[in-house]
XYZ file of C-alpha atoms in Angstrom:
124
model
C 71.339 66.931 122.553
C 72.375 63.442 121.497
C 70.563 63.902 118.214
C 72.516 67.077 117.386
C 75.829 65.321 118.142
C 74.898 62.461 115.820
C 73.863 64.953 113.139
C 77.138 66.893 113.527
C 79.186 63.680 113.364
C 77.307 62.627 110.229
C 77.964 65.963 108.534
C 81.660 65.797 109.429
C 81.856 62.244 108.071
C 80.208 63.279 104.820
C 82.623 66.195 104.459
C 85.631 63.943 105.040
C 84.510 61.226 102.647
C 83.402 63.656 99.915
C 87.092 64.423 99.315
C 87.693 60.765 98.454
C 85.477 60.775 95.387
C 87.426 59.440 92.429
C 86.796 60.881 89.017
C 88.047 60.279 85.523
C 91.790 60.150 84.959
C 93.258 63.600 84.436
C 94.395 64.231 80.893
C 96.808 67.129 80.408
C 95.494 69.411 77.643
C 97.596 69.956 74.544
C 99.124 73.435 74.396
C 100.374 75.075 71.227
C 103.926 76.230 71.974
C 105.348 78.903 69.634
C 108.663 78.181 67.935
C 110.182 81.451 69.198
C 109.249 84.304 71.477
C 109.361 87.891 70.191
C 112.737 89.378 71.045
C 114.302 86.052 71.971
C 117.661 85.256 70.432
C 118.216 81.856 68.870
C 120.106 79.440 71.151
C 123.845 80.113 71.130
C 123.476 83.486 69.374
C 123.298 86.169 72.044
C 124.665 88.923 69.787
C 121.323 89.306 68.006
C 119.234 89.444 71.199
C 116.867 92.395 71.254
C 117.580 94.840 74.042
C 114.868 96.154 76.311
C 116.261 99.639 75.712
C 115.696 99.546 71.957
C 114.122 102.889 71.042
C 111.513 101.305 68.757
C 108.996 100.697 71.553
C 108.273 104.370 72.251
C 107.575 105.158 68.622
C 104.215 103.454 69.114
C 102.903 106.543 70.929
C 103.712 109.041 68.113
C 104.408 111.787 70.640
C 107.477 113.928 69.982
C 107.645 115.279 73.559
C 107.591 111.768 75.016
C 110.188 110.562 72.532
C 112.468 113.492 73.382
C 112.178 112.768 77.105
C 112.923 109.080 76.615
C 115.928 109.844 74.389
C 117.253 112.233 77.056
C 116.798 109.605 79.777
C 118.604 106.972 77.722
C 121.465 109.363 76.885
C 121.962 110.556 80.463
C 121.903 106.947 81.703
C 120.556 107.545 85.184
C 122.430 105.291 87.561
C 120.663 102.460 89.367
C 122.592 103.253 92.531
C 121.248 106.802 92.442
C 117.721 105.465 92.079
C 118.282 103.070 94.999
C 119.588 105.946 97.129
C 116.466 107.957 96.286
C 114.278 105.027 97.322
C 116.134 104.748 100.634
C 115.774 108.496 101.158
C 112.035 108.292 100.507
C 111.733 105.390 102.967
C 113.601 107.410 105.616
C 111.337 110.426 105.036
C 108.278 108.197 105.309
C 109.637 106.876 108.626
C 110.013 110.429 109.922
C 106.442 111.239 108.951
C 105.135 108.003 110.519
C 107.016 108.733 113.741
C 104.806 111.762 114.334
C 101.855 109.431 114.922
C 103.467 107.973 118.069
C 103.345 109.642 121.463
C 106.354 111.732 122.413
C 107.921 112.094 125.841
C 109.389 115.477 126.630
C 110.920 115.539 130.109
C 111.323 118.915 131.748
C 112.207 120.208 135.205
C 111.703 123.535 136.913
C 113.120 124.870 140.129
C 111.939 127.976 141.900
C 112.525 129.811 145.141
C 110.194 132.235 146.827
C 109.930 134.182 150.077
C 106.985 135.932 151.660
C 107.549 139.477 152.914
C 106.455 140.389 156.428
C 105.837 143.940 155.336
C 102.772 144.117 153.210
C 100.788 147.166 152.186
C 97.562 145.670 153.555
C 99.067 145.091 157.040
C 99.096 148.743 158.194
């Protein structure tokens, strides 16, 4: 028993002191930084900034049906508040569906009155 305690203490000591190993000094690697990022406006010139809604991105797919749908979506300008309301509605519907997994209590009561007749057909 004493031998296992000494062995365990030795292993713990080795684990603690292995984190103290010093290595060579860390040198930060050189990174090539581009002069500008695609779509980024030059500093102080926000008028030329590329918009995320520029229609050029969907022309990559060469699909007329997709392009027509995207043009329609951009023209109709679906409101963000409408989208948020739809998300809230979906969350509420999901809550209703999840609620069916929980037990339900349905209290009910019933009252009745009865009387036994002294005249029965089998009594004669």
